[in-house]
Amino acid sequence: LPCQHNLCRKCASDIFQASNPYLPTRGGTTVASGGRFRCPSCRHEVVLDRHGVYGLQRNLLVENIIDI
């Protein structure tokens, strides 16, 4: 997240859906692009672009640690 906290994509998606309950979903996945939610650690507002949670920056270090 822009605040330097980390979330897996599923958790980010779940938090986003809980913050925006009236957005359309398909198969449990939000189909709307853009939007915003708050970081669960520091409450910093995260603004999503047209890619939604898929547009968030990946933390490759954390991904590599998980893979190991």
PDB file of C-alpha atoms in Angstrom, residues 35-59:
ATOM      1  CA  GLY A  35     -12.458   3.463  -5.578  1.00  0.00           C
ATOM      2  CA  ARG A  36     -10.903   3.806  -2.161  1.00  0.00           C
ATOM      3  CA  PHE A  37     -10.514   2.089   1.183  1.00  0.00           C
ATOM      4  CA  ARG A  38      -8.533   2.585   4.379  1.00  0.00           C
ATOM      5  CA  CYS A  39      -5.401   0.668   5.397  1.00  0.00           C
ATOM      6  CA  PRO A  40      -6.366  -1.651   8.271  1.00  0.00           C
ATOM      7  CA  SER A  41      -3.078  -0.861  10.080  1.00  0.00           C
ATOM      8  CA  CYS A  42      -2.869   2.933   9.995  1.00  0.00           C
ATOM      9  CA  ARG A  43      -6.238   4.015   8.473  1.00  0.00           C
ATOM     10  CA  HIS A  44      -4.436   5.844   5.624  1.00  0.00           C
ATOM     11  CA  GLU A  45      -6.834   6.282   2.705  1.00  0.00           C
ATOM     12  CA  VAL A  46      -5.816   4.169  -0.293  1.00  0.00           C
ATOM     13  CA  VAL A  47      -7.088   5.440  -3.642  1.00  0.00           C
ATOM     14  CA  LEU A  48      -7.347   2.798  -6.353  1.00  0.00           C
ATOM     15  CA  ASP A  49      -6.919   3.532 -10.048  1.00  0.00           C
ATOM     16  CA  ARG A  50      -8.910   1.954 -12.869  1.00  0.00           C
ATOM     17  CA  HIS A  51      -7.207  -1.407 -12.202  1.00  0.00           C
ATOM     18  CA  GLY A  52      -8.665  -1.646  -8.692  1.00  0.00           C
ATOM     19  CA  VAL A  53      -6.674  -3.762  -6.221  1.00  0.00           C
ATOM     20  CA  TYR A  54      -4.753  -5.254  -9.165  1.00  0.00           C
ATOM     21  CA  GLY A  55      -3.179  -1.823  -9.677  1.00  0.00           C
ATOM     22  CA  LEU A  56      -1.580  -1.788  -6.224  1.00  0.00           C
ATOM     23  CA  GLN A  57       2.206  -2.067  -6.162  1.00  0.00           C
ATOM     24  CA  ARG A  58       3.550  -5.560  -5.466  1.00  0.00           C
ATOM     25  CA  ASN A  59       6.125  -6.127  -2.718  1.00  0.00           C
TER      26      ASN A  59
END
